[in-house]
């Protein structure tokens, strides 16, 4: 697919995009747009510091490996609420996330963010697509990611293919932490992601959840902050699949293999409930 790139002069306005998202409730087609969005953005030191605090990252002079998602969020919202995008944003389910840090992300004050959607595939519960995001500086690509999203109720031809991640190495407990009742609101303030399922029990119940659940990308960020001494700072791919949601409030335990260039991880809750599973590998 050849992407038709549109370059924006400034970051989109999130309040307007949330209104647009709230008004879109129907599936309008089964083809993804071939357009992508790009914009040069500045890294706000105060917002970055607040993000580090909420997710547990130390200030080591590098952008946290999950932070480019925050830089890209408004562009992602604009793309996913455009008239050309066929699925309603509210109700999309984040199934998995894969990021690649290609070079050390130190001294990044301004970068070009690019977002597009691709790889529409049938799924047992609907259809999936990849939300693809890249971060570039003057020297080229620094970071790239794919988030696999599920839209329920879409009918596509073909057999569903699901790629399951599973730990293959011996895992030991690294740490545990509590996900407080308000972590969804805390993360929303630093990320811009005010999805109602994360904010309160009342708003989550409107979408079929008995209580608020933690953002998947907060779970991943909090995990990578805890594993910072385990992981290389560049030439690394970190893939996770989100399993059972982390209901708020709750306590979770992080398991991981020994520090190395490759490894496995698992986030579990009470009763060995598996919330997230993943691995890290050198970039191929």
mmCIF file of C-alpha atoms in Angstrom:
data_model
loop_
_atom_site.group_PDB
_atom_site.id
_atom_site.type_symbol
_atom_site.label_atom_id
_atom_site.label_comp_id
_atom_site.label_asym_id
_atom_site.label_seq_id
_atom_site.Cartn_x
_atom_site.Cartn_y
_atom_site.Cartn_z
ATOM 1 C CA UNK A 1 0.000 0.000 0.000
ATOM 2 C CA UNK A 2 1.288 3.460 -0.947
ATOM 3 C CA UNK A 3 0.386 5.934 1.770
ATOM 4 C CA UNK A 4 -0.896 9.403 0.836
ATOM 5 C CA UNK A 5 0.794 11.500 3.516
ATOM 6 C CA UNK A 6 -0.819 14.695 4.804
ATOM 7 C CA UNK A 7 1.484 17.037 6.753
ATOM 8 C CA UNK A 8 -0.069 19.111 9.531
ATOM 9 C CA UNK A 9 1.318 22.433 10.732
ATOM 10 C CA UNK A 10 0.291 21.877 14.348
ATOM 11 C CA UNK A 11 -1.007 19.251 16.733
ATOM 12 C CA UNK A 12 -4.778 18.622 16.395
ATOM 13 C CA UNK A 13 -7.184 19.828 19.096
ATOM 14 C CA UNK A 14 -8.235 16.927 21.313
ATOM 15 C CA UNK A 15 -11.552 18.410 22.586
ATOM 16 C CA UNK A 16 -12.844 18.695 19.009
ATOM 17 C CA UNK A 17 -11.757 15.139 18.254
ATOM 18 C CA UNK A 18 -13.530 13.769 21.340
ATOM 19 C CA UNK A 19 -16.760 15.389 20.176
ATOM 20 C CA UNK A 20 -16.270 13.808 16.761
ATOM 21 C CA UNK A 21 -15.587 10.406 18.380
ATOM 22 C CA UNK A 22 -18.716 10.634 20.532
ATOM 23 C CA UNK A 23 -20.890 11.223 17.456
ATOM 24 C CA UNK A 24 -19.555 8.219 15.521
ATOM 25 C CA UNK A 25 -21.308 4.992 16.547
ATOM 26 C CA UNK A 26 -21.735 3.000 13.307
ATOM 27 C CA UNK A 27 -19.460 0.906 11.085
ATOM 28 C CA UNK A 28 -19.484 2.598 7.673
ATOM 29 C CA UNK A 29 -17.339 0.269 5.568
ATOM 30 C CA UNK A 30 -14.656 -2.404 5.435
ATOM 31 C CA UNK A 31 -11.728 -0.600 3.807
ATOM 32 C CA UNK A 32 -9.008 1.333 5.603
ATOM 33 C CA UNK A 33 -8.018 4.810 4.396
ATOM 34 C CA UNK A 34 -4.753 5.055 2.470
ATOM 35 C CA UNK A 35 -3.951 8.425 4.012
ATOM 36 C CA UNK A 36 -1.472 9.042 6.813
ATOM 37 C CA UNK A 37 -0.783 12.070 9.014
ATOM 38 C CA UNK A 38 2.565 13.672 9.849
ATOM 39 C CA UNK A 39 3.530 16.557 12.082
ATOM 40 C CA UNK A 40 6.701 17.944 13.686
ATOM 41 C CA UNK A 41 6.123 18.203 17.439
ATOM 42 C CA UNK A 42 8.072 19.554 20.405
ATOM 43 C CA UNK A 43 8.653 17.471 23.533
ATOM 44 C CA UNK A 44 7.150 19.369 26.497
ATOM 45 C CA UNK A 45 9.518 18.888 29.489
ATOM 46 C CA UNK A 46 6.718 19.347 32.056
ATOM 47 C CA UNK A 47 4.428 16.843 30.381
ATOM 48 C CA UNK A 48 7.313 14.399 30.048
ATOM 49 C CA UNK A 49 8.152 14.757 33.748
ATOM 50 C CA UNK A 50 4.502 14.168 34.697
ATOM 51 C CA UNK A 51 4.405 11.079 32.458
ATOM 52 C CA UNK A 52 7.552 9.692 34.084
ATOM 53 C CA UNK A 53 6.009 10.165 37.517
ATOM 54 C CA UNK A 54 2.701 8.451 36.654
ATOM 55 C CA UNK A 55 4.418 5.508 34.935
ATOM 56 C CA UNK A 56 7.392 5.115 37.288
ATOM 57 C CA UNK A 57 10.216 6.011 34.883
ATOM 58 C CA UNK A 58 13.429 7.517 36.266
ATOM 59 C CA UNK A 59 14.778 10.649 34.569
ATOM 60 C CA UNK A 60 17.796 9.140 32.815
ATOM 61 C CA UNK A 61 17.935 11.661 29.982
ATOM 62 C CA UNK A 62 16.166 9.331 27.542
ATOM 63 C CA UNK A 63 12.585 9.408 26.356
ATOM 64 C CA UNK A 64 10.760 6.453 27.939
ATOM 65 C CA UNK A 65 10.273 3.775 25.262
ATOM 66 C CA UNK A 66 6.482 4.177 25.454
ATOM 67 C CA UNK A 67 6.429 8.002 25.429
ATOM 68 C CA UNK A 68 6.174 8.464 21.635
ATOM 69 C CA UNK A 69 2.634 7.080 21.912
ATOM 70 C CA UNK A 70 1.786 10.174 23.965
ATOM 71 C CA UNK A 71 3.350 12.482 21.368
ATOM 72 C CA UNK A 72 1.324 10.751 18.653
ATOM 73 C CA UNK A 73 -2.010 10.509 20.453
ATOM 74 C CA UNK A 74 -3.713 13.571 18.935
ATOM 75 C CA UNK A 75 -2.645 12.565 15.407
ATOM 76 C CA UNK A 76 -3.926 9.046 16.020
ATOM 77 C CA UNK A 77 -7.239 10.464 17.219
ATOM 78 C CA UNK A 78 -7.563 12.652 14.120
ATOM 79 C CA UNK A 79 -6.903 9.697 11.818
ATOM 80 C CA UNK A 80 -9.287 7.360 13.671
ATOM 81 C CA UNK A 81 -12.135 9.900 13.708
ATOM 82 C CA UNK A 82 -11.809 10.973 10.069
ATOM 83 C CA UNK A 83 -14.719 10.403 7.674
ATOM 84 C CA UNK A 84 -12.562 7.969 5.683
ATOM 85 C CA UNK A 85 -11.972 5.695 8.678
ATOM 86 C CA UNK A 86 -14.803 3.102 8.706
ATOM 87 C CA UNK A 87 -14.999 2.104 12.378
ATOM 88 C CA UNK A 88 -16.224 4.039 15.440
ATOM 89 C CA UNK A 89 -13.343 4.907 17.747
ATOM 90 C CA UNK A 90 -15.338 4.266 20.929
ATOM 91 C CA UNK A 91 -15.467 0.519 21.422
ATOM 92 C CA UNK A 92 -12.179 -0.337 19.701
ATOM 93 C CA UNK A 93 -10.185 -2.856 21.758
ATOM 94 C CA UNK A 94 -6.392 -2.700 22.053
ATOM 95 C CA UNK A 95 -5.188 -6.292 21.627
ATOM 96 C CA UNK A 96 -1.420 -5.926 21.382
ATOM 97 C CA UNK A 97 1.428 -3.444 21.063
ATOM 98 C CA UNK A 98 4.887 -3.776 19.557
ATOM 99 C CA UNK A 99 7.527 -1.037 19.752
ATOM 100 C CA UNK A 100 11.032 -0.847 18.326
ATOM 101 C CA UNK A 101 13.613 1.563 19.705
ATOM 102 C CA UNK A 102 16.132 1.822 16.879
ATOM 103 C CA UNK A 103 18.520 4.382 18.382
ATOM 104 C CA UNK A 104 18.986 5.799 21.912
ATOM 105 C CA UNK A 105 16.291 8.439 22.469
ATOM 106 C CA UNK A 106 18.419 10.947 24.337
ATOM 107 C CA UNK A 107 18.277 14.691 23.699
ATOM 108 C CA UNK A 108 15.036 14.455 21.732
ATOM 109 C CA UNK A 109 13.419 17.882 21.871
ATOM 110 C CA UNK A 110 11.617 17.911 18.524
ATOM 111 C CA UNK A 111 10.578 15.044 16.275
ATOM 112 C CA UNK A 112 8.332 14.210 13.347
ATOM 113 C CA UNK A 113 5.454 11.901 14.263
ATOM 114 C CA UNK A 114 3.723 9.847 11.555
ATOM 115 C CA UNK A 115 0.571 7.718 11.903
ATOM 116 C CA UNK A 116 -1.292 5.422 9.523
ATOM 117 C CA UNK A 117 -3.530 2.324 9.579
ATOM 118 C CA UNK A 118 -2.977 -0.897 7.675
ATOM 119 C CA UNK A 119 -3.237 -4.710 7.697
ATOM 120 C CA UNK A 120 -6.999 -5.206 7.989
ATOM 121 C CA UNK A 121 -7.619 -8.852 8.933
ATOM 122 C CA UNK A 122 -10.598 -11.038 9.915
ATOM 123 C CA UNK A 123 -10.895 -11.947 13.587
ATOM 124 C CA UNK A 124 -13.182 -14.373 15.415
ATOM 125 C CA UNK A 125 -14.962 -11.388 16.999
ATOM 126 C CA UNK A 126 -14.796 -8.923 14.087
ATOM 127 C CA UNK A 127 -11.782 -7.431 12.355
ATOM 128 C CA UNK A 128 -8.356 -6.180 13.400
ATOM 129 C CA UNK A 129 -6.088 -3.511 11.990
ATOM 130 C CA UNK A 130 -2.702 -2.075 12.893
ATOM 131 C CA UNK A 131 -2.288 1.526 14.005
ATOM 132 C CA UNK A 132 1.286 2.265 12.898
ATOM 133 C CA UNK A 133 3.280 5.109 14.443
ATOM 134 C CA UNK A 134 6.834 6.280 13.765
ATOM 135 C CA UNK A 135 9.086 8.898 15.338
ATOM 136 C CA UNK A 136 11.810 10.525 13.240
ATOM 137 C CA UNK A 137 14.494 13.112 13.905
ATOM 138 C CA UNK A 138 16.810 14.804 11.411
ATOM 139 C CA UNK A 139 18.853 11.600 11.058
ATOM 140 C CA UNK A 140 15.940 9.270 10.310
ATOM 141 C CA UNK A 141 13.676 6.893 12.208
ATOM 142 C CA UNK A 142 14.231 6.679 15.967
ATOM 143 C CA UNK A 143 11.255 4.596 17.008
ATOM 144 C CA UNK A 144 8.333 2.747 15.470
ATOM 145 C CA UNK A 145 5.289 0.875 16.761
ATOM 146 C CA UNK A 146 2.204 -1.104 15.804
ATOM 147 C CA UNK A 147 -0.897 -1.326 17.974
ATOM 148 C CA UNK A 148 -3.302 -4.062 16.910
ATOM 149 C CA UNK A 149 -6.889 -2.923 17.370
ATOM 150 C CA UNK A 150 -10.117 -4.952 17.257
ATOM 151 C CA UNK A 151 -13.449 -3.663 16.001
ATOM 152 C CA UNK A 152 -16.273 -6.016 16.968
ATOM 153 C CA UNK A 153 -19.015 -6.827 14.497
ATOM 154 C CA UNK A 154 -17.091 -6.303 11.256
ATOM 155 C CA UNK A 155 -17.583 -9.067 8.684
ATOM 156 C CA UNK A 156 -14.589 -9.892 6.468
ATOM 157 C CA UNK A 157 -13.894 -12.829 4.182
ATOM 158 C CA UNK A 158 -11.110 -15.222 5.134
ATOM 159 C CA UNK A 159 -10.066 -17.287 8.117
ATOM 160 C CA UNK A 160 -9.020 -15.512 11.327
ATOM 161 C CA UNK A 161 -5.326 -15.845 12.165
ATOM 162 C CA UNK A 162 -4.278 -15.076 15.733
ATOM 163 C CA UNK A 163 -0.629 -14.977 16.806
ATOM 164 C CA UNK A 164 -0.372 -15.889 20.484
ATOM 165 C CA UNK A 165 2.627 -14.792 22.547
ATOM 166 C CA UNK A 166 3.703 -17.177 25.299
ATOM 167 C CA UNK A 167 6.752 -17.113 27.606
ATOM 168 C CA UNK A 168 9.357 -19.759 26.772
ATOM 169 C CA UNK A 169 12.004 -18.807 29.348
ATOM 170 C CA UNK A 170 12.008 -19.272 33.120
ATOM 171 C CA UNK A 171 10.314 -16.335 34.848
ATOM 172 C CA UNK A 172 10.853 -15.010 38.363
ATOM 173 C CA UNK A 173 9.098 -12.273 40.284
ATOM 174 C CA UNK A 174 10.624 -8.849 39.668
ATOM 175 C CA UNK A 175 8.251 -6.642 41.635
ATOM 176 C CA UNK A 176 4.613 -5.932 42.337
ATOM 177 C CA UNK A 177 2.617 -2.743 42.506
ATOM 178 C CA UNK A 178 -0.857 -1.450 43.200
ATOM 179 C CA UNK A 179 -2.974 0.056 40.444
ATOM 180 C CA UNK A 180 -5.032 2.628 42.383
ATOM 181 C CA UNK A 181 -8.640 3.462 41.602
ATOM 182 C CA UNK A 182 -7.666 6.793 40.023
ATOM 183 C CA UNK A 183 -4.736 5.628 37.867
ATOM 184 C CA UNK A 184 -6.919 5.842 34.758
ATOM 185 C CA UNK A 185 -7.552 9.522 35.442
ATOM 186 C CA UNK A 186 -3.893 10.122 36.303
ATOM 187 C CA UNK A 187 -2.754 8.510 33.061
ATOM 188 C CA UNK A 188 -5.410 10.363 31.050
ATOM 189 C CA UNK A 189 -4.022 13.697 32.263
ATOM 190 C CA UNK A 190 -0.513 12.944 30.962
ATOM 191 C CA UNK A 191 -1.489 11.029 27.816
ATOM 192 C CA UNK A 192 -4.667 12.737 26.635
ATOM 193 C CA UNK A 193 -6.473 9.371 26.494
ATOM 194 C CA UNK A 194 -9.798 9.998 28.252
ATOM 195 C CA UNK A 195 -11.527 6.792 27.172
ATOM 196 C CA UNK A 196 -14.513 6.419 29.555
ATOM 197 C CA UNK A 197 -13.680 2.781 30.373
ATOM 198 C CA UNK A 198 -10.599 3.980 32.258
ATOM 199 C CA UNK A 199 -11.977 6.940 34.195
ATOM 200 C CA UNK A 200 -14.523 5.672 36.726
ATOM 201 C CA UNK A 201 -16.795 2.747 37.507
ATOM 202 C CA UNK A 202 -19.822 4.774 36.393
ATOM 203 C CA UNK A 203 -18.412 5.645 32.977
ATOM 204 C CA UNK A 204 -16.959 2.156 32.469
ATOM 205 C CA UNK A 205 -20.362 0.543 33.106
ATOM 206 C CA UNK A 206 -21.750 2.432 30.102
ATOM 207 C CA UNK A 207 -19.466 0.253 27.952
ATOM 208 C CA UNK A 208 -20.116 -3.046 29.706
ATOM 209 C CA UNK A 209 -17.298 -3.061 32.282
ATOM 210 C CA UNK A 210 -18.201 -3.588 35.964
ATOM 211 C CA UNK A 211 -15.479 -1.159 37.041
ATOM 212 C CA UNK A 212 -12.836 1.066 35.476
ATOM 213 C CA UNK A 213 -9.836 -0.700 33.949
ATOM 214 C CA UNK A 214 -6.240 0.464 33.588
ATOM 215 C CA UNK A 215 -4.982 1.663 30.198
ATOM 216 C CA UNK A 216 -3.101 -1.093 28.393
ATOM 217 C CA UNK A 217 -0.290 1.313 27.560
ATOM 218 C CA UNK A 218 -0.013 2.305 31.229
ATOM 219 C CA UNK A 219 0.405 -1.379 32.089
ATOM 220 C CA UNK A 220 3.146 -1.653 29.472
ATOM 221 C CA UNK A 221 4.828 1.595 30.504
ATOM 222 C CA UNK A 222 4.769 0.692 34.205
ATOM 223 C CA UNK A 223 6.252 -2.705 33.301
ATOM 224 C CA UNK A 224 9.067 -1.233 31.212
ATOM 225 C CA UNK A 225 9.850 1.266 33.961
ATOM 226 C CA UNK A 226 10.239 -1.656 36.388
ATOM 227 C CA UNK A 227 12.434 -3.504 33.871
ATOM 228 C CA UNK A 228 14.615 -0.522 32.968
ATOM 229 C CA UNK A 229 17.763 -2.166 34.376
ATOM 230 C CA UNK A 230 16.944 -5.397 32.496
ATOM 231 C CA UNK A 231 16.603 -3.922 29.016
ATOM 232 C CA UNK A 232 18.908 -2.390 26.383
ATOM 233 C CA UNK A 233 18.196 1.268 25.636
ATOM 234 C CA UNK A 234 18.198 0.806 21.842
ATOM 235 C CA UNK A 235 18.111 -1.834 19.111
ATOM 236 C CA UNK A 236 15.256 -3.485 20.997
ATOM 237 C CA UNK A 237 11.761 -4.662 20.094
ATOM 238 C CA UNK A 238 9.248 -5.040 22.928
ATOM 239 C CA UNK A 239 5.993 -6.820 22.097
ATOM 240 C CA UNK A 240 3.066 -7.453 24.440
ATOM 241 C CA UNK A 241 -0.421 -8.873 24.189
ATOM 242 C CA UNK A 242 -3.127 -7.598 26.497
ATOM 243 C CA UNK A 243 -5.163 -10.410 28.034
ATOM 244 C CA UNK A 244 -7.565 -9.836 30.939
ATOM 245 C CA UNK A 245 -7.993 -6.165 31.886
ATOM 246 C CA UNK A 246 -6.585 -4.803 35.151
ATOM 247 C CA UNK A 247 -9.665 -3.786 37.118
ATOM 248 C CA UNK A 248 -9.214 -0.781 39.368
ATOM 249 C CA UNK A 249 -8.130 -0.814 42.090
ATOM 250 C CA UNK A 250 -6.001 -3.971 42.190
ATOM 251 C CA UNK A 251 -2.505 -5.312 42.768
ATOM 252 C CA UNK A 252 -0.405 -6.957 40.058
ATOM 253 C CA UNK A 253 2.848 -8.914 39.978
ATOM 254 C CA UNK A 254 5.514 -8.634 37.289
ATOM 255 C CA UNK A 255 7.451 -11.742 36.285
ATOM 256 C CA UNK A 256 10.395 -11.682 33.879
ATOM 257 C CA UNK A 257 13.358 -13.705 32.713
ATOM 258 C CA UNK A 258 16.924 -12.685 33.532
ATOM 259 C CA UNK A 259 18.374 -9.469 32.107
ATOM 260 C CA UNK A 260 19.676 -10.113 28.591
ATOM 261 C CA UNK A 261 19.321 -8.944 24.994
ATOM 262 C CA UNK A 262 16.237 -11.232 24.756
ATOM 263 C CA UNK A 263 13.682 -12.098 27.393
ATOM 264 C CA UNK A 264 10.073 -12.785 28.350
ATOM 265 C CA UNK A 265 7.666 -11.031 30.705
ATOM 266 C CA UNK A 266 4.264 -11.612 32.255
ATOM 267 C CA UNK A 267 1.945 -9.421 34.324
ATOM 268 C CA UNK A 268 -0.450 -11.322 36.586
ATOM 269 C CA UNK A 269 -3.086 -10.481 39.155
ATOM 270 C CA UNK A 270 -4.831 -12.323 41.968
ATOM 271 C CA UNK A 271 -5.389 -15.997 41.307
ATOM 272 C CA UNK A 272 -2.696 -16.008 38.591
ATOM 273 C CA UNK A 273 -5.008 -14.033 36.302
ATOM 274 C CA UNK A 274 -2.898 -13.153 33.261
ATOM 275 C CA UNK A 275 -3.170 -9.472 32.340
ATOM 276 C CA UNK A 276 -0.311 -9.105 29.862
ATOM 277 C CA UNK A 277 2.347 -11.322 28.306
ATOM 278 C CA UNK A 278 5.271 -10.326 26.118
ATOM 279 C CA UNK A 279 8.915 -10.425 25.195
ATOM 280 C CA UNK A 280 11.858 -8.268 24.217
ATOM 281 C CA UNK A 281 14.250 -9.071 21.373
ATOM 282 C CA UNK A 282 17.009 -7.386 19.376
ATOM 283 C CA UNK A 283 15.614 -5.600 16.323
ATOM 284 C CA UNK A 284 15.987 -7.968 13.380
#
